[in-house]
Coordinates of C-alpha atoms and ligand atoms in Angstrom, one line a residue:
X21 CA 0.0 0.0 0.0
X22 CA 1.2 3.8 -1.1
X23 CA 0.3 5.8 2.1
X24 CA 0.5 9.7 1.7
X25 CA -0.7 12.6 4.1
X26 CA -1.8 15.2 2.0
X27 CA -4.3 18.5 2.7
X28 CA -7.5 19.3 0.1
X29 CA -7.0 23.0 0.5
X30 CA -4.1 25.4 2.4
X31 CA -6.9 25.9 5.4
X32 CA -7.8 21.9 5.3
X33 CA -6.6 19.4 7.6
X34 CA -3.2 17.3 6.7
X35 CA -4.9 13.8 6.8
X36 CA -4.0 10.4 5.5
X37 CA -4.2 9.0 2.0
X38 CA -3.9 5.4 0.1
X39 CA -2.1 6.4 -3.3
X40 CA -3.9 4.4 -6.2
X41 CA -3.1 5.0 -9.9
X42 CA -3.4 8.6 -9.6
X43 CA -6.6 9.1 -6.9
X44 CA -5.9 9.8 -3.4
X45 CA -8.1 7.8 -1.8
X46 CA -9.5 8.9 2.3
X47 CA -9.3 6.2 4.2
X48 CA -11.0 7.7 7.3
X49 CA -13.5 9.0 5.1
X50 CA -14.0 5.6 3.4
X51 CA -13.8 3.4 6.8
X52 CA -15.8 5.8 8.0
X53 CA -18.5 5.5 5.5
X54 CA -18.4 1.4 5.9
X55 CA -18.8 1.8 9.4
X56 CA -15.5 0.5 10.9
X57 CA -13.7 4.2 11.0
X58 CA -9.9 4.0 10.5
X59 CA -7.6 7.2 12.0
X60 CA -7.2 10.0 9.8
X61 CA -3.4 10.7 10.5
X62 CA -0.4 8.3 9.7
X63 CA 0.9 7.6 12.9
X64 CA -2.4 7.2 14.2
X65 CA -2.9 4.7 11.6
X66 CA 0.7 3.2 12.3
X67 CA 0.0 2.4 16.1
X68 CA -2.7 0.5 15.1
X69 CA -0.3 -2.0 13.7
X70 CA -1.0 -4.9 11.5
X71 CA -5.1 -4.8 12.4
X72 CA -4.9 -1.3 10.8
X73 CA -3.5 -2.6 7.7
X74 CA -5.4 -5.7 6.9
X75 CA -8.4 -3.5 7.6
X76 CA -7.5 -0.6 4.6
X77 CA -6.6 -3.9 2.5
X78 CA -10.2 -5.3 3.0
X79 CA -11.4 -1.4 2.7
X80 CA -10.0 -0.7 -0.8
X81 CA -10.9 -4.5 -2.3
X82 CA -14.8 -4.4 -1.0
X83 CA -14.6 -0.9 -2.4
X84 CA -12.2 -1.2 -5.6
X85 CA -15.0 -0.8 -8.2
X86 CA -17.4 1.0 -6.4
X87 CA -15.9 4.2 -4.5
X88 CA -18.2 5.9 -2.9
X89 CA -18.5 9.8 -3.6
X90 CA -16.4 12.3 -2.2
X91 CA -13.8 10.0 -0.8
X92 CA -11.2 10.2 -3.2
X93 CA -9.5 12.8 -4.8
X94 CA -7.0 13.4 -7.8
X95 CA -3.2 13.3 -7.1
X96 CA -3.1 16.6 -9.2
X97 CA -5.3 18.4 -6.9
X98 CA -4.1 17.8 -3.5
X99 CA -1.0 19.0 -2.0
X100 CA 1.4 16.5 -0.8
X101 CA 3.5 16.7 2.5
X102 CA 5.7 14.6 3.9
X103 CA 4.0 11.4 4.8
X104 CA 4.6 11.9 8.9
X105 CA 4.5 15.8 8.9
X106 CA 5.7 16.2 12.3
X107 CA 7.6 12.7 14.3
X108 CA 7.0 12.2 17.6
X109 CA 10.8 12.4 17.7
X110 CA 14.3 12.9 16.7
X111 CA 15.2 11.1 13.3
X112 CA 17.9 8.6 13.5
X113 CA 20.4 9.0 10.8
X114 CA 23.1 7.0 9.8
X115 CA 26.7 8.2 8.7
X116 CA 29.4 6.5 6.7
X117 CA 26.7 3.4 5.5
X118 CA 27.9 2.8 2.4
X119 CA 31.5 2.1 1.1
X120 CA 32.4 4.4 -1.1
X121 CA 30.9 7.2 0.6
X122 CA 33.3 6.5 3.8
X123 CA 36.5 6.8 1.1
X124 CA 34.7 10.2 -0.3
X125 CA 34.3 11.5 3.5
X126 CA 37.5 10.7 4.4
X127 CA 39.4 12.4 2.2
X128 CA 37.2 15.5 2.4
X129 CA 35.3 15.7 5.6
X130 CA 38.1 14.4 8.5
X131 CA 36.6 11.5 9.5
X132 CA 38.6 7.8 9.1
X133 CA 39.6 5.6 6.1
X134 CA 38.4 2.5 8.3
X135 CA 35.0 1.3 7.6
X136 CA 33.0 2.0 10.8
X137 CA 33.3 -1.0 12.9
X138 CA 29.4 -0.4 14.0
X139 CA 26.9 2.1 12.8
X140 CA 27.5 5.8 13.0
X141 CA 24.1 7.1 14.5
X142 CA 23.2 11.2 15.1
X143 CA 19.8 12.5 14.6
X144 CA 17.6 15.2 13.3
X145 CA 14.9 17.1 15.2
X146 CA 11.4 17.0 13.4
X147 CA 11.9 20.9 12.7
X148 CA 14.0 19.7 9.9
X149 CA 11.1 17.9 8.2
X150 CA 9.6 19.2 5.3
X151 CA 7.4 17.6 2.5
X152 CA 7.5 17.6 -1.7
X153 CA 8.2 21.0 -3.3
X154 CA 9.1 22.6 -0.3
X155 CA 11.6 24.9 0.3
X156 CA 15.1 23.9 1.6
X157 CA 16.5 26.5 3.6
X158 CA 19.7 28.0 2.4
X159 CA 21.3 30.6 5.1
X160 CA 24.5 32.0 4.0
X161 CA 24.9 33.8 7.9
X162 CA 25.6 30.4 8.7
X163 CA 26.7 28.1 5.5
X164 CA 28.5 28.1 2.4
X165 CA 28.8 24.4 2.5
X166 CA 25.0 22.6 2.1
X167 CA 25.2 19.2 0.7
X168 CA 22.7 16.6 -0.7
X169 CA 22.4 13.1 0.6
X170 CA 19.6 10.5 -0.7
X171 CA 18.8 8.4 1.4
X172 CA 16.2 5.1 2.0
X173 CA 14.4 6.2 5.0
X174 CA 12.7 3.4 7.6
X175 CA 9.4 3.7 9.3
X176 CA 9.3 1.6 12.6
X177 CA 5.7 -0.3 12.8
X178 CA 5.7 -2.2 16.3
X179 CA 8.5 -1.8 19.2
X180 CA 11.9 -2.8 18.9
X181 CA 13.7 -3.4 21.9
X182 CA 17.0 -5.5 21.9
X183 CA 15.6 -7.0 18.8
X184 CA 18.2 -9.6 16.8
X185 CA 18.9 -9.0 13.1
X186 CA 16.8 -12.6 11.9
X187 CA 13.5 -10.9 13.4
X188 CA 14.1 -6.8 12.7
X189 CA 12.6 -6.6 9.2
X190 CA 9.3 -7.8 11.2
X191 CA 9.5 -4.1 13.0
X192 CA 9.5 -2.3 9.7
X193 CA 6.1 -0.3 9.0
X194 CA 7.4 0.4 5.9
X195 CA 10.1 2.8 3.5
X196 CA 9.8 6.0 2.1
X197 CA 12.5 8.4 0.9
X198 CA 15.0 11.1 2.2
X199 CA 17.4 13.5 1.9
X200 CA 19.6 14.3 4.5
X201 CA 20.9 17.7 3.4
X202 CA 24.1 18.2 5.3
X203 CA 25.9 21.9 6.2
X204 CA 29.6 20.7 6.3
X205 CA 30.8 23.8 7.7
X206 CA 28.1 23.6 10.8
X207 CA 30.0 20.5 12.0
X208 CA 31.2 21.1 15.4
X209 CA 33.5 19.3 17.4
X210 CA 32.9 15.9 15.4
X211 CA 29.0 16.3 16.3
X212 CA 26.3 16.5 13.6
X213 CA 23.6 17.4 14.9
X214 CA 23.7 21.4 14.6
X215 CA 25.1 20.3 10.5
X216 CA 22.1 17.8 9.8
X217 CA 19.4 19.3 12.1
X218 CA 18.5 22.8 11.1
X219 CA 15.2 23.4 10.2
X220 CA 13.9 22.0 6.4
X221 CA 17.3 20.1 5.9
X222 CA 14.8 16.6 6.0
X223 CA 12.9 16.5 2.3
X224 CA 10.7 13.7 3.2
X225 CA 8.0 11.4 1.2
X226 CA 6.0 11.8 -0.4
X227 CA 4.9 8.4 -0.2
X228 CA 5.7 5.4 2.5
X229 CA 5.0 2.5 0.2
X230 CA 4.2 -0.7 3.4
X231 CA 7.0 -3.4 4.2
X232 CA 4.5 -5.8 2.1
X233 CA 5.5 -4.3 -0.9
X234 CA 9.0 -4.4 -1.2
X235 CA 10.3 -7.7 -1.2
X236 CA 13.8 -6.9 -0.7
X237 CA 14.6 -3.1 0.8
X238 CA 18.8 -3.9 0.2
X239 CA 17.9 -4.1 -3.8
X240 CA 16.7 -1.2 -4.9
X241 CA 18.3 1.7 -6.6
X242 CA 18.7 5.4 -5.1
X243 CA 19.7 8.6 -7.3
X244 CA 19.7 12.2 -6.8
X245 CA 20.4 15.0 -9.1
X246 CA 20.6 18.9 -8.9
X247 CA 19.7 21.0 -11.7
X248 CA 19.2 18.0 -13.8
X249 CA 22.7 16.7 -13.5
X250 CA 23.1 13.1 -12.0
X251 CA 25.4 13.3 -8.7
X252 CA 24.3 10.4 -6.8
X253 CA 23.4 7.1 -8.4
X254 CA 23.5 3.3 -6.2
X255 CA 21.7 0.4 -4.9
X256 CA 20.8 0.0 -1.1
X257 CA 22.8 -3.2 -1.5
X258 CA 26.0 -1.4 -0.9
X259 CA 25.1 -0.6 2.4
X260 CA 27.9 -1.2 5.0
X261 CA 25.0 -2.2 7.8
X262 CA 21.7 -3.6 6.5
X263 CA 18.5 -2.2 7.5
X264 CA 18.2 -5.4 9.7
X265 CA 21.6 -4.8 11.3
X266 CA 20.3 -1.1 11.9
X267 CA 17.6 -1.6 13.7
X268 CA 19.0 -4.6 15.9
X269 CA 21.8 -2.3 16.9
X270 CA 19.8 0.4 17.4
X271 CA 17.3 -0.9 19.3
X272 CA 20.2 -2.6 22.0
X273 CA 19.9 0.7 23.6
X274 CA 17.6 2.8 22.4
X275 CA 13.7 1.4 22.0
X276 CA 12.5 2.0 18.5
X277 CA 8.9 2.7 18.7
X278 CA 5.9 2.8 15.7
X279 CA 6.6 5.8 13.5
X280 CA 10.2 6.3 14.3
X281 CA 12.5 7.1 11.3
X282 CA 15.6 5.8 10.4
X283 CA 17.5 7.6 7.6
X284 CA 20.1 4.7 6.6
X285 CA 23.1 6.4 4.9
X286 CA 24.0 7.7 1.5
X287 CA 25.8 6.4 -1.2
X288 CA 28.6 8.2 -2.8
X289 CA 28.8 11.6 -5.0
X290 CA 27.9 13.9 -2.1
X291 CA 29.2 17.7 -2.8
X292 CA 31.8 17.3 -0.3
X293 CA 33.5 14.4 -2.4
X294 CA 33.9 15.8 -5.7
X295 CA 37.0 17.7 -6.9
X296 CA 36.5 20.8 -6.9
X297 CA 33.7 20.8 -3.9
X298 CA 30.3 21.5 -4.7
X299 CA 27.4 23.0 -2.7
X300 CA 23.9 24.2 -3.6
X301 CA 22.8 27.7 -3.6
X302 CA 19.2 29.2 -3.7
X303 CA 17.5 28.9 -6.8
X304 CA 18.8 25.3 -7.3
X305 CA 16.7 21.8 -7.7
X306 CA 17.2 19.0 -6.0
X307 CA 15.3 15.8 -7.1
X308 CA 16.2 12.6 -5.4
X309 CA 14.6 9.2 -6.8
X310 CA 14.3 5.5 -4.9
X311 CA 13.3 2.8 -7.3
X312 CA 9.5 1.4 -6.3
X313 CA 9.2 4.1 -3.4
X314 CA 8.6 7.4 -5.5
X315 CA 10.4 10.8 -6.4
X316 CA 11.4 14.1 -4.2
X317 CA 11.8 17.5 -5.8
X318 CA 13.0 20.2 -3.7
X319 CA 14.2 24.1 -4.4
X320 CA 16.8 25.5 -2.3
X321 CA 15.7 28.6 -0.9
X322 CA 17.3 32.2 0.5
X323 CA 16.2 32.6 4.0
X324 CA 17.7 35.3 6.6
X325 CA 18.9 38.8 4.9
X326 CA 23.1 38.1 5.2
X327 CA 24.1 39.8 2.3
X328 CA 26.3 37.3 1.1
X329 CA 23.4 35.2 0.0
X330 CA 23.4 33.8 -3.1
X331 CA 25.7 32.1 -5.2
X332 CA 29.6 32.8 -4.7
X333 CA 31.2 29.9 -6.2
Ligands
MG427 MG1 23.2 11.0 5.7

């Protein structure tokens, strides 16, 4: 199942959507209408767990041919936001995940030529989630240096705690897509956090397509361009750690709970690694892409009034 959160109108609610063809279907509406109401936001409809599920699957085929009125809408005239507008809490990302991206990074961004012996975890507040289309932040009083990272993003479904590896995958509510946009010059003291976490630096969404549907989540392929030009181009099977291995290690310490995020790493072709550097300024595009998830397309946007704003490459 393609599940989006999406408002009719700017003064309408954000509530929840089933993606079909190209109608946005509203499940609380629809549930509501057969008289067994389903939640009209995501993580509501995530805590309800696998019950929730098999009850939109048995939803959309009693209904397939027969919609009722007024419960669907088309994809072209609803606005899409990210698919969990606002986590409960921090995102857990994941540095130095994939192989070639730890050589890039080491050579450009100080951190070792050893693959890491265990994940690399730091997080990013919600503030830093924004949806398709919107506008990524770009504030020259405090970077020069923003960076693109596509990444496969997790969405936990039940509680993890000290789960092993063999049983993780059973945790997993589903995938979606993100970019972890990056301002190397905000990195302080080796930490992350204040370089990954300012507000809009999550694009997120717009669709989390359900754990059902991808058969294998290390097989598929992840790009990203800006302005049109290819810069990022992989296949979640190069990850160092596997989604599995993430959430197992994760979870040893830290209880993963239903609609936490993972953000699992990106491959290489970052800014940072190219010779000579490259960083995006306002009025650039960034469109990231995850083969059978969906497709991300982002401006970078001026914000604050240092005059130094704009491009000075
Ligand atoms: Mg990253």
């Amino acid at each position: 199942m393609r599940l989006v959160t999406y408002r009719t109108d700017v003064s309408a609610p954000a509530i929840l959507g089933v993606l079909v063809g190209d109608q946005v279907i509203d499940l609380h509406a629809l549930s509501t209408h057969a008289g067994e109401p389903l939640p009209d936001s995501m993580l509501a409809f995530i805590d309800l767990g696998r019950p929730g599920l098999q009850a939109a699957y048995r939803l959309l085929a009693r209904y397939e041919h027969d919609l009722p009125a007024g419960v669907s809408h088309g994809l072209s005239t609803v606005k899409l936001l990210a698919p969990i507008p606002r986590p409960r809490k921090n995102i857990f990302g994941i540095g130095l995940n994939y192989v070639e991206h730890v050589a890039e990074s080491s050579e450009s961004l100080d951190t070792a030529k050893e693959l890491p012996k265990e994940p690399v975890i730091f997080s990013k507040p919600p503030t830093t989630v924004i949806g398709p289309g919107d506008a990524i932040e770009h504030n020259a009083a405090i970077t020069h240096q923003l960076d693109w990272e596509v990444e496969l993003a997790v969405i936990i479904g039940t509680t993890a705690k000290r789960t092993h590896a063999e049983h993780a995958l059973k945790h997993v509510f589903g995938y979606s897509l993100m970019i972890d946009m990056s301002a190397r010059d905000c990195r302080r003291a080796g930490q992350w956090i204040y370089s990954k976490g300012q507000d809009t630096y999550a694009p997120f969404g717009p669709v989390i397509v359900t754990a059902d549907e991808i058969d294998n989540p290390q097989s598929l392929d992840l790009s990203l361009k800006v302005n049109g030009v290819i810069k990022q181009s992989s296949n979640t099977r190069h990850m160092l750690f596997d989604v599995a291995t993430l959430i197992a290690d994760i979870s040893k310490g830290i209880t993963l709970e239903p609609g936490d995020i993972i953000a699992t790493g990106t491959p290489e072709g970052v800014g940072a690694g190219r010779t000579p550097q490259e960083w995006v300024w306002p009025g650039d595009i960034i469109e990231a892409q995850i083969e059978q998830i969906g497709y991300l397309r982002n401006p970078v946007v001026a914000v604050g009034n240092d005059p130094r704003a704009g491009r000075d490459r």
